Short mmCIF file of C-alpha atoms (C1' of nucleotides) in Angstrom, two decimals:
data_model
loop_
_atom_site.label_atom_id
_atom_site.label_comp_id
_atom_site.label_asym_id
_atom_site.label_seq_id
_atom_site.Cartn_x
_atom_site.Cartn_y
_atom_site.Cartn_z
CA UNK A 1054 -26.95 3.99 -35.57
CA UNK A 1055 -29.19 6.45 -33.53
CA UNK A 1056 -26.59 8.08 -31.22
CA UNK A 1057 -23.16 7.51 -32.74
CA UNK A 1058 -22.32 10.42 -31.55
CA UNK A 1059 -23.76 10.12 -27.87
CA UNK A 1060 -21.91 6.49 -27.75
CA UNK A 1061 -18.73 7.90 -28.22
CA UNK A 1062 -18.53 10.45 -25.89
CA UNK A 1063 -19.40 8.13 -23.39
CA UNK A 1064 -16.52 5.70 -24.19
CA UNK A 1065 -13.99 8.23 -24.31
CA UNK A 1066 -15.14 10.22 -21.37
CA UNK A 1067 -15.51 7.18 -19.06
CA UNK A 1068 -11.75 6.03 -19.93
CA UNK A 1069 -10.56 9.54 -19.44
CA UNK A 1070 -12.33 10.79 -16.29
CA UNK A 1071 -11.24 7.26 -14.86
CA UNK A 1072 -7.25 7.74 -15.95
CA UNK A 1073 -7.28 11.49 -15.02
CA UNK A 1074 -10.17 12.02 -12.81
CA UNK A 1075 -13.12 14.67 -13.35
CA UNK A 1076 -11.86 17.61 -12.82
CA UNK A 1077 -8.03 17.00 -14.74
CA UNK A 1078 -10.13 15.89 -18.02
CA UNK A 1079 -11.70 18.98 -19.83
CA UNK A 1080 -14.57 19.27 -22.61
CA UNK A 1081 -12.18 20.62 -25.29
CA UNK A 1082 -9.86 17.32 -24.43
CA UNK A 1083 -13.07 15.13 -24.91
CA UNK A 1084 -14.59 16.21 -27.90
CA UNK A 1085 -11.03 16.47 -29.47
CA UNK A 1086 -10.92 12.52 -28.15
CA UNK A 1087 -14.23 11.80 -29.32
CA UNK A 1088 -14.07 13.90 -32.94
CA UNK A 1089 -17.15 15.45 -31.81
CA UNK A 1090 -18.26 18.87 -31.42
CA UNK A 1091 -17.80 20.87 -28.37
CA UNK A 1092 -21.68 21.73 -27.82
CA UNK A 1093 -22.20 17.88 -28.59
CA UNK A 1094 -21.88 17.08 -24.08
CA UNK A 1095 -24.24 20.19 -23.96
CA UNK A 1096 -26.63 18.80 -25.92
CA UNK A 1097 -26.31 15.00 -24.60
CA UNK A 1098 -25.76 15.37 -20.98
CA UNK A 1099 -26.21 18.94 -20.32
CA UNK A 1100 -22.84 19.71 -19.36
CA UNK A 1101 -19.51 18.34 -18.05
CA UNK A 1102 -21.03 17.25 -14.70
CA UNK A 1103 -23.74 15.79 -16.39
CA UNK A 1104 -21.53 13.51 -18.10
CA UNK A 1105 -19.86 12.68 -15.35
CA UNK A 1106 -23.16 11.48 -13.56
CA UNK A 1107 -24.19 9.59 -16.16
CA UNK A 1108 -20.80 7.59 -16.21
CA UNK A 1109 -20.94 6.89 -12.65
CA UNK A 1110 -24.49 5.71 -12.76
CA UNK A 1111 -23.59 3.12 -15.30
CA UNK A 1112 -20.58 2.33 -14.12
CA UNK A 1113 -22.04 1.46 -10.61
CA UNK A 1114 -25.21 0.30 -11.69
CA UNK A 1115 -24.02 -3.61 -11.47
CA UNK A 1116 -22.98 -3.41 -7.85
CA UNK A 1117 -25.92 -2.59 -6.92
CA UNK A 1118 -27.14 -5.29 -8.83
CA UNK A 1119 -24.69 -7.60 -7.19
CA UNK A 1120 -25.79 -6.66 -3.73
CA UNK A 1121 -29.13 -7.24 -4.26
CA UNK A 1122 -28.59 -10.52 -5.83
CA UNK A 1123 -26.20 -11.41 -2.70
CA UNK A 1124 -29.28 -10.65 -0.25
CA UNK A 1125 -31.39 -13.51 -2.29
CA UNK A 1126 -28.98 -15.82 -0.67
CA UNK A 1127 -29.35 -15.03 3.11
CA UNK A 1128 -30.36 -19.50 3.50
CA UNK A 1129 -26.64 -20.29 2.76
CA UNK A 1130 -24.14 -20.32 4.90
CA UNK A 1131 -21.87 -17.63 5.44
CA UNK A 1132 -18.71 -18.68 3.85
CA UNK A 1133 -20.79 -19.27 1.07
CA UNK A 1134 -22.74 -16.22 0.91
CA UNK A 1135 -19.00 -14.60 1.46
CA UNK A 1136 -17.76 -16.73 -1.61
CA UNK A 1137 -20.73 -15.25 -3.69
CA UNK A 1138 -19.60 -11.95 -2.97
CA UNK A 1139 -16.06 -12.59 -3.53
CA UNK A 1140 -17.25 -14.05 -6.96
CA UNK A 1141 -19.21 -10.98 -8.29
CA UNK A 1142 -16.24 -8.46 -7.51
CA UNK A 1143 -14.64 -10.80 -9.80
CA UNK A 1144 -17.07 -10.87 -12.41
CA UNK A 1145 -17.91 -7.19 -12.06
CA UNK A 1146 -14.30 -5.84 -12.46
CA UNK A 1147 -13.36 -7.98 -15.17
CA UNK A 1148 -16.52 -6.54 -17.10
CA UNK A 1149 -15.59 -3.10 -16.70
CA UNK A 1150 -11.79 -2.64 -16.43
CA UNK A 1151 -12.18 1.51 -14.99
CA UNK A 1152 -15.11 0.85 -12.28
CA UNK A 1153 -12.18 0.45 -9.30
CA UNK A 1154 -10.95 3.90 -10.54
CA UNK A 1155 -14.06 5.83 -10.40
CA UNK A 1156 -14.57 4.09 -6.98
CA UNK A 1157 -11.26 5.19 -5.34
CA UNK A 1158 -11.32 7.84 -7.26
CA UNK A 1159 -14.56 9.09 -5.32
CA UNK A 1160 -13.17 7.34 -2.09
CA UNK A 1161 -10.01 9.77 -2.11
CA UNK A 1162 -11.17 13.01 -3.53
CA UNK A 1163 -14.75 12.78 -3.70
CA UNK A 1164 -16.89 15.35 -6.10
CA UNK A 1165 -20.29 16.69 -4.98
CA UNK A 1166 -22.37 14.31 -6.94
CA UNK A 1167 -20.36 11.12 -6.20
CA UNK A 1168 -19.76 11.31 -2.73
CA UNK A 1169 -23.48 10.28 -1.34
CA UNK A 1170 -23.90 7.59 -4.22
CA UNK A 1171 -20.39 5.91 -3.21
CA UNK A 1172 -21.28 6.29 0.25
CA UNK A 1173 -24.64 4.62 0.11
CA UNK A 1174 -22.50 1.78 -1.96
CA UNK A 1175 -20.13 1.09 0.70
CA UNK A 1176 -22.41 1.21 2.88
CA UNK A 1177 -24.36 -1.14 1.59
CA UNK A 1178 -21.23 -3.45 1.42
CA UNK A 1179 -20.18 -2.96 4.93
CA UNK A 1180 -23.74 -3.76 6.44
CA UNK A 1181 -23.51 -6.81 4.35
CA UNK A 1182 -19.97 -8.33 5.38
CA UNK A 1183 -20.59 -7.31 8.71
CA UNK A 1184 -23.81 -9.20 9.09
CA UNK A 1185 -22.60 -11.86 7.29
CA UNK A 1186 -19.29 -12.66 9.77
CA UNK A 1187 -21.30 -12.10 12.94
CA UNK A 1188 -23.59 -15.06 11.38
CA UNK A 1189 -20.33 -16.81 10.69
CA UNK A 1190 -19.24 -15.90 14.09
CA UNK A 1191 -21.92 -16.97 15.73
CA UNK A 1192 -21.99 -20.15 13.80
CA UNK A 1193 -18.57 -21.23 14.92
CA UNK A 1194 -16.95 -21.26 11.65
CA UNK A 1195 -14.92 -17.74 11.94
CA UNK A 1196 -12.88 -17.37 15.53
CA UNK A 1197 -14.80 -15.06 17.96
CA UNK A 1198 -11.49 -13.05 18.70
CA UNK A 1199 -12.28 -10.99 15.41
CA UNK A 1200 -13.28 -7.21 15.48
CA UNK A 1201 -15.97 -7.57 12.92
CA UNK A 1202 -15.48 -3.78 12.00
CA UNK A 1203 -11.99 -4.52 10.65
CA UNK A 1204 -12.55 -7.75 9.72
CA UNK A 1205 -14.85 -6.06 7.05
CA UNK A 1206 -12.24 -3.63 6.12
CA UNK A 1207 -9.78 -6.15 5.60
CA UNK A 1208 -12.41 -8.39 3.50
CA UNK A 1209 -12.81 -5.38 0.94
CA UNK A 1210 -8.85 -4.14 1.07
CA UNK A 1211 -7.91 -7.47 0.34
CA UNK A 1212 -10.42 -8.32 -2.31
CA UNK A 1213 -10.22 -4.95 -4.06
CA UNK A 1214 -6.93 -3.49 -4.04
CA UNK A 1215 -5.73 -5.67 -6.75
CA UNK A 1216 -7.70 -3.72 -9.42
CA UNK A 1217 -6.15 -0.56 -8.76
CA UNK A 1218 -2.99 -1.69 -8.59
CA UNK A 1219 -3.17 -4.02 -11.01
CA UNK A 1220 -1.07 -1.54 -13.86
CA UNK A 1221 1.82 -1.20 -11.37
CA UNK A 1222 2.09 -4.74 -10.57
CA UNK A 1223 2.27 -5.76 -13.54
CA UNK A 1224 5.35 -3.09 -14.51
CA UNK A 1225 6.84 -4.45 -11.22
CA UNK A 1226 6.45 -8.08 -11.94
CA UNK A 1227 6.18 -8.98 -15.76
CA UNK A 1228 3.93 -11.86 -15.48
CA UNK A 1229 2.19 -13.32 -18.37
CA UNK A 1230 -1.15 -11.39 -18.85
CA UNK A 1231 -3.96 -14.25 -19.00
CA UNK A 1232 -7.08 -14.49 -19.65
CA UNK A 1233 -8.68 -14.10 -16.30
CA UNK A 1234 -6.16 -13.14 -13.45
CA UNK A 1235 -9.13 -11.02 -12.01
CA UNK A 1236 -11.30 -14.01 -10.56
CA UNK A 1237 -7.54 -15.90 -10.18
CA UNK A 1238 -6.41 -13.46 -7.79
CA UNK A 1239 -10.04 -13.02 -6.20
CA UNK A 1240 -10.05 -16.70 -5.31
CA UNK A 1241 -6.39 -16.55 -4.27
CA UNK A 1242 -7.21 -13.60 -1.80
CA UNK A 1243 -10.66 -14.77 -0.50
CA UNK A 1244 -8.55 -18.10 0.28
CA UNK A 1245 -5.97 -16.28 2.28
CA UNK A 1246 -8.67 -14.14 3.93
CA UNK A 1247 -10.99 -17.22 5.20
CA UNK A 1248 -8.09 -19.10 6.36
CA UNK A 1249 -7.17 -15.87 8.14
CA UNK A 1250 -10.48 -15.34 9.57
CA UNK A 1251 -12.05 -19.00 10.41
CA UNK A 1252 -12.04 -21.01 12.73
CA UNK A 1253 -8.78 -23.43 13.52
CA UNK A 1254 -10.57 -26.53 13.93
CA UNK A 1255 -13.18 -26.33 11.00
CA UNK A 1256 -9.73 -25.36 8.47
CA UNK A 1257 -11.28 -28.02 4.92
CA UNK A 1258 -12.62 -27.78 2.23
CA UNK A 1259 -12.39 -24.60 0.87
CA UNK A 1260 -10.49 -25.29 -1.85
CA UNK B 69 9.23 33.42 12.95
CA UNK B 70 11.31 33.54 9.87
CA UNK B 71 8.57 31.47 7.32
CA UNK B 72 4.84 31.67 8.77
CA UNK B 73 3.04 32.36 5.44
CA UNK B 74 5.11 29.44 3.82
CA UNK B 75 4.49 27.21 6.92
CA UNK B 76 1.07 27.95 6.94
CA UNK B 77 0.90 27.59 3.21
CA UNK B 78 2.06 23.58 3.08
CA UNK B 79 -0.21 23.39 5.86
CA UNK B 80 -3.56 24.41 4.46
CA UNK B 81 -2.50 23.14 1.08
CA UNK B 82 -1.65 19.17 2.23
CA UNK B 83 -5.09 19.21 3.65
CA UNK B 84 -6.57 20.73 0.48
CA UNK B 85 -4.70 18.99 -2.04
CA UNK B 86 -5.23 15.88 -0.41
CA UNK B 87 -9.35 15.77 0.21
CA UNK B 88 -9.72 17.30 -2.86
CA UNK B 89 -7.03 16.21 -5.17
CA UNK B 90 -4.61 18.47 -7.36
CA UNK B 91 -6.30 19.91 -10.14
CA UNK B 92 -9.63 20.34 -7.98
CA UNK B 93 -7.71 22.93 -5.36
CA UNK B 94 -6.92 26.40 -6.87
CA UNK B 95 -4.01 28.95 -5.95
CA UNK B 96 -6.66 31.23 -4.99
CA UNK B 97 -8.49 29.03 -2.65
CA UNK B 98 -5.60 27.77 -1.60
CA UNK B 99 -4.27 31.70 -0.38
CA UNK B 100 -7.70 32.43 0.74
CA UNK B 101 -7.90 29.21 3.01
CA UNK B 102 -4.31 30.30 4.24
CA UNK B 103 -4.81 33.87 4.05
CA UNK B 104 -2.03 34.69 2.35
CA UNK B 105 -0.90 36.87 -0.68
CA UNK B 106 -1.64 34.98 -3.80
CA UNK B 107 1.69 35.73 -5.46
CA UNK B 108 3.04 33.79 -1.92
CA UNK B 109 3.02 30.38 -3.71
CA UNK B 110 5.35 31.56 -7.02
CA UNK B 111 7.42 33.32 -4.40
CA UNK B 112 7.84 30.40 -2.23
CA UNK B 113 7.40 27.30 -4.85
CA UNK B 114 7.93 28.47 -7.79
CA UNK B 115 4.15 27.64 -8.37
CA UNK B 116 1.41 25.38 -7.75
CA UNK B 117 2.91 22.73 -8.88
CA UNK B 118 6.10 22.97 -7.07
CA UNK B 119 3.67 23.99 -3.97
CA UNK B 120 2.05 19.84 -4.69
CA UNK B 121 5.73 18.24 -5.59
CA UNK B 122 7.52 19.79 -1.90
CA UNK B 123 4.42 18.83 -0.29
CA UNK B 124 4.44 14.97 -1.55
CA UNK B 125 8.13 14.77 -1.40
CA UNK B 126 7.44 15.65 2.66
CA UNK B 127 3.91 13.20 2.92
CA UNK B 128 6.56 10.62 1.41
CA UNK B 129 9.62 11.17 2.92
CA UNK B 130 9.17 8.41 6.04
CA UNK B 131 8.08 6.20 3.65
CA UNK B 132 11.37 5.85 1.99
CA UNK B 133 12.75 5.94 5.47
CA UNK B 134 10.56 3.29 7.26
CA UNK B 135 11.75 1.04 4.01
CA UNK B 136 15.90 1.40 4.63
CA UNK B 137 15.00 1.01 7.88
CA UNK B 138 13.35 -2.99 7.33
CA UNK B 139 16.03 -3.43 4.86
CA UNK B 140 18.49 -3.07 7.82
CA UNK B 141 17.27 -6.31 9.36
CA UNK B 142 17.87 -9.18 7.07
CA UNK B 143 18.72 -10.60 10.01
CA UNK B 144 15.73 -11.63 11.62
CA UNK B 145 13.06 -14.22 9.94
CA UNK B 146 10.72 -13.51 7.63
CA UNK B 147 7.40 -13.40 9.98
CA UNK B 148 9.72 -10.85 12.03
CA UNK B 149 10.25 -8.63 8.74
CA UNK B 150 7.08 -8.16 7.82
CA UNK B 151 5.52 -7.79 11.40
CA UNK B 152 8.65 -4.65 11.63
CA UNK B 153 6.67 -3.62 7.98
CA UNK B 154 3.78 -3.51 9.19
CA UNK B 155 4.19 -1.57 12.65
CA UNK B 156 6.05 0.89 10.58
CA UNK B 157 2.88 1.46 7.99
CA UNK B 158 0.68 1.83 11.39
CA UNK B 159 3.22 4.11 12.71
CA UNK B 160 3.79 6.24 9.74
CA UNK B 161 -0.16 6.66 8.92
CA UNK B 162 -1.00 7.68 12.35
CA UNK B 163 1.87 10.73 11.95
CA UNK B 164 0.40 11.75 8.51
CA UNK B 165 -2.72 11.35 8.12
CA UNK B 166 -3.06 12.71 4.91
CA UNK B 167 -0.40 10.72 3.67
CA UNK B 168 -3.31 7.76 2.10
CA UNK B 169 -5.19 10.49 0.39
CA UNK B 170 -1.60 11.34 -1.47
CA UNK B 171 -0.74 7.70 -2.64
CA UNK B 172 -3.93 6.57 -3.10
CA UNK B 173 -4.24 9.64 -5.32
CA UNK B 174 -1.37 9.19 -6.92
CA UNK B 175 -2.47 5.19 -8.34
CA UNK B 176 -5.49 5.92 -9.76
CA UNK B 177 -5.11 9.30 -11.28
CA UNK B 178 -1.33 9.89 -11.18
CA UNK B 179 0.22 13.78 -11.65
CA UNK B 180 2.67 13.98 -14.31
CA UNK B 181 5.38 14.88 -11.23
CA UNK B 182 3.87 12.45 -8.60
CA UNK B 183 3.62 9.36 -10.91
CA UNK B 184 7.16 8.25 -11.19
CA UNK B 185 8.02 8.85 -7.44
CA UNK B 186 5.22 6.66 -6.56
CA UNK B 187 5.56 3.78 -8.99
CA UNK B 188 9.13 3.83 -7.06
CA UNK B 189 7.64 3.59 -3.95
CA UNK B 190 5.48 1.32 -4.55
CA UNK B 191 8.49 -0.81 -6.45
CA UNK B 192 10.24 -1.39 -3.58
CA UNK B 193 7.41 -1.86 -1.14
CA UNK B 194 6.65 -5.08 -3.55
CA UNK B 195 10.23 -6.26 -4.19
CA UNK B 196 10.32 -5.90 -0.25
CA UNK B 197 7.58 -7.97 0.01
CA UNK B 198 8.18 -10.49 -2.42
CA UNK B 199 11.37 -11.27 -1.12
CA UNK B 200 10.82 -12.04 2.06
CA UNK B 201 7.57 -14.03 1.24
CA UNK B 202 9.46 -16.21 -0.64
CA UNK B 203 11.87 -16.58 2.15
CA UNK B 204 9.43 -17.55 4.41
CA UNK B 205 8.29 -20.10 2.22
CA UNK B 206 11.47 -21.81 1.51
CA UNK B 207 11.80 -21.64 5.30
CA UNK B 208 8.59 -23.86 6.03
CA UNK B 209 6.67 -20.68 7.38
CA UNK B 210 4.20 -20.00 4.43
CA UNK B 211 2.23 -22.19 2.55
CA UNK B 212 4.39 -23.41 -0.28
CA UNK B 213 1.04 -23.83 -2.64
CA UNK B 214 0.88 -19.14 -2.74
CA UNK B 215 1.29 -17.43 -5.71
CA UNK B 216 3.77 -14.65 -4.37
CA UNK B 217 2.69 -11.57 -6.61
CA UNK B 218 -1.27 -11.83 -5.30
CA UNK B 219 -0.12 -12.64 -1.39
CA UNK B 220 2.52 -9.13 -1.97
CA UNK B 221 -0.39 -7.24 -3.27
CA UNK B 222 -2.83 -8.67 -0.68
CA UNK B 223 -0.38 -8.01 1.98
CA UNK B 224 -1.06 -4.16 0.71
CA UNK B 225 -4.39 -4.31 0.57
CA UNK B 226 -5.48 -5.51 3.55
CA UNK B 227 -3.07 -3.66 5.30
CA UNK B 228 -3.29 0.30 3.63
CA UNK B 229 -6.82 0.16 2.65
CA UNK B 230 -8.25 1.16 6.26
CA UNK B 231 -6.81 4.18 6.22
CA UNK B 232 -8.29 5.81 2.82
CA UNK B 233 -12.16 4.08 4.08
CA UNK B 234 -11.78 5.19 7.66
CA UNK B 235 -13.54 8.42 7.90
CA UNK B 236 -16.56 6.63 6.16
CA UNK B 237 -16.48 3.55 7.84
CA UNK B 238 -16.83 5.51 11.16
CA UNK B 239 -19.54 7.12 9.17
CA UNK B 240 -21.26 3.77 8.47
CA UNK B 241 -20.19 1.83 12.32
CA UNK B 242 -20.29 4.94 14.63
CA UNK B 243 -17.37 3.25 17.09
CA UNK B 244 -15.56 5.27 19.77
CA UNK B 245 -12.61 6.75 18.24
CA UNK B 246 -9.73 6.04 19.90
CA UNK B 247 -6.60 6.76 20.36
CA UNK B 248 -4.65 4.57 18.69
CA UNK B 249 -6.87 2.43 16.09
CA UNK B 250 -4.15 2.52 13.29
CA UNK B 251 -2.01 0.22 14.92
CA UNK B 252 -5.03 -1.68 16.56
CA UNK B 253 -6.52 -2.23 12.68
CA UNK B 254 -3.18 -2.85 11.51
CA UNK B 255 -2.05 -5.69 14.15
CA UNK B 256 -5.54 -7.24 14.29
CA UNK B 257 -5.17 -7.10 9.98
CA UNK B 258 -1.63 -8.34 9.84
CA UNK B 259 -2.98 -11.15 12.28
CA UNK B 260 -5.51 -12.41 9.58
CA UNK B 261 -3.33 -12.04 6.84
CA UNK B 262 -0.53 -14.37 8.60
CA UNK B 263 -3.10 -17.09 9.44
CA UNK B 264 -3.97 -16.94 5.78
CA UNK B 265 -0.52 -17.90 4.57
CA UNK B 266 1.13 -19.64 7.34
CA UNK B 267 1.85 -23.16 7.03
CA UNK B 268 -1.01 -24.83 9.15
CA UNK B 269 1.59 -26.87 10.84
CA UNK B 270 3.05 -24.06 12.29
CA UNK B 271 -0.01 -21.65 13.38
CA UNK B 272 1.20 -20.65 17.25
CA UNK B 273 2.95 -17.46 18.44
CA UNK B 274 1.75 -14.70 16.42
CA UNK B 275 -0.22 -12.97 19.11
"C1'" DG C 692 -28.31 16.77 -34.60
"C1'" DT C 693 -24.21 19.37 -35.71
"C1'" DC C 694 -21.74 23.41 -36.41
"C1'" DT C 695 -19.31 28.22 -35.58
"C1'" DA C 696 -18.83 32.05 -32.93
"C1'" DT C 697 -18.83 34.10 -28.82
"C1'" DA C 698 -20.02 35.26 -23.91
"C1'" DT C 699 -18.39 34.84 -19.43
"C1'" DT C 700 -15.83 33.33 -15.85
"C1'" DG C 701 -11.99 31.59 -13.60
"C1'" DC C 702 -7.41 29.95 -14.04
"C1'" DG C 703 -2.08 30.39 -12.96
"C1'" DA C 704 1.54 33.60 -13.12
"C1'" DT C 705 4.09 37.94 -12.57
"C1'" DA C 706 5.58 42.98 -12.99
"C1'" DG C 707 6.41 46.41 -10.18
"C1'" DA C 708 5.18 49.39 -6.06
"C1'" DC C 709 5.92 49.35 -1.23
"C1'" DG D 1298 8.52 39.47 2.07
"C1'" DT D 1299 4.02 41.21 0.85
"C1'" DC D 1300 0.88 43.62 -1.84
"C1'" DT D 1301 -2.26 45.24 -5.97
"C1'" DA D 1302 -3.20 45.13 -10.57
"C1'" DT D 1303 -3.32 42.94 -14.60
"C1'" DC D 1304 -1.90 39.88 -18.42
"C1'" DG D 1305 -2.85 36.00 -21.31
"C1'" DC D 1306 -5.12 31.98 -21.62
"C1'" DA D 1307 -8.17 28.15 -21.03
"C1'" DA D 1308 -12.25 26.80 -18.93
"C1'" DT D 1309 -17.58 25.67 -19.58
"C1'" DA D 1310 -21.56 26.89 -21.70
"C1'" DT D 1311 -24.79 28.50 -25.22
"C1'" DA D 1312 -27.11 31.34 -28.97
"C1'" DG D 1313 -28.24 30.91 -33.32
"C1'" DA D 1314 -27.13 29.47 -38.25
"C1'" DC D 1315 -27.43 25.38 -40.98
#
DNA sequence: GTCTATATTGCGATAGAC
DNA sequence: GTCTATCGCAATATAGAC
């Protein structure tokens, strides 16, 4: 029961800087969200930027985990190393429902303090697709026509764009809300994208 | 001559708006950017947020278009639809390319003015979609075995996300900017994506 | 650790002179 | 159509009482 107060503030401000975005969401809105005093994200974080930081840290803080635990795989192959991936995005957004809008979010309109740390994410992302097709490439599993640039661009539009969209879609298209349409449309996605991407002759088993 | 300041006005102010988002841009950086009388943007818009709605009505404006336009050839076959689709997103991103920023924007933190325009938008891109994806599968062209909402949000993805990551994926992959990559990211994604849902038995002709 | 009260700054908008 | 001056308000932050 230490920081009741601290825990709050964090749950409200992450939902509302992710729906609005930093600078649309205001102190006097969050401690009026929270039902905690204004001098309370003074105190905690020192300040509204602090808070902020602190959000994105956590909020990020398992893709980094991800990535790392991707690069422990480099002996498998690359479809499978590919599938990993594909898997954690799953896992990772259905664990924390706002992370895609704090990303895009930061993509689009970046602020001062989340600009380098997204950066250094996608980056991170990007070396790790690319590297991962030319292997693949090189292999003979994915066709040697691709431009591995925008073959990685497409990998993380198709996989991601889901997320964000996710609340429109669903106004668009009633479908039954299940349990776990994040890693159902991951796999459905990744499927599309390998058939997309590999090679003609080696098209099994990846199902 | 007749409207300079209001000219240059919209023209500072889609740049600003858009890298930095609404609420992040004020009226007086906006006037000093443009150098320009603050009392310019009540005179001319009525106020900022008149100033953001004229300026998203424009960045929008050939979206609508570009979408009367494909519903004008019912015609043709499904493959042929969504290749006209996707020439036109290439087409209309390389002529505004600020126009990402906006919609992108617009998803994840949505303006009280911008949010119903763009869930409209976005309504008909998917019923567009949807449509003729399930016209291509009764016709033998797709894979009978896709779930039509993920392959219409896919579709999307892999196709718009380039052009929100673009400035930092040249960051990350220093390539020679061209002249005309949107259209050369765009036809080599659209290429992947049909592969992925074509019926196997059918994979020639597409380049 | 929580509160009130307040300091300070910047916001968007406009009245009214030119 | 452009300008200056200013209004009223909301912003973030914090000093100091409890």
């Amino acid at each position: 029961m230490e920081n009741k107060t601290r825990a709050k503030l964090l749950e409200v401000a992450t939902e509302l800087f992710a729906t609005k975005g930093f600078s649309a969401v205001s102190v006097r809105e969050l401690t009026i969200a929270a039902k905690i005093n204004i001098s309370a994200i003074s105190y905690y974080f020192n300040g509204k930027e602090g808070l902020y930081e602190a959000i994105l840290k956590d909020q990020l803080a398992p893709v980094l985990q991800a990535l790392k635990e991707v690069q422990h795989h480099i002996s498998e192959s690359p479809i499978a190393r590919l599938t990993l991936y594909a898997d954690q995005i799953a896992y990772i957004h259905a664990q924390r429902p706002f992370l895609s809008r704090f990303i895009y979010s930061e993509v689009t309109n970046p602020t001062e303090y989340g600009r380098p740390i997204i950066e250094n994410h996608l980056s991170q992302v990007y070396q790790f697709i690319d590297t991962t097709l030319r292997e693949g490439i090189a292999e003979g599993s994915f066709r040697k026509d691709l431009n591995v640039t925008y073959s990685a661009v497409s990998l993380v539009g198709i996989l991601n764009f889901y997320f964000i969209a996710k609340p429109l879609v669903y106004k668009i298209f009633p479908l039954p809300e299940q349990a776990d349409n994040e890693s159902e449309y991951v796999a459905h996605a990744f499927r599309v994208y390998l058939y997309g991407v590999m090679n003609s002759t080696a098209k099994q088993g990846t199902t």
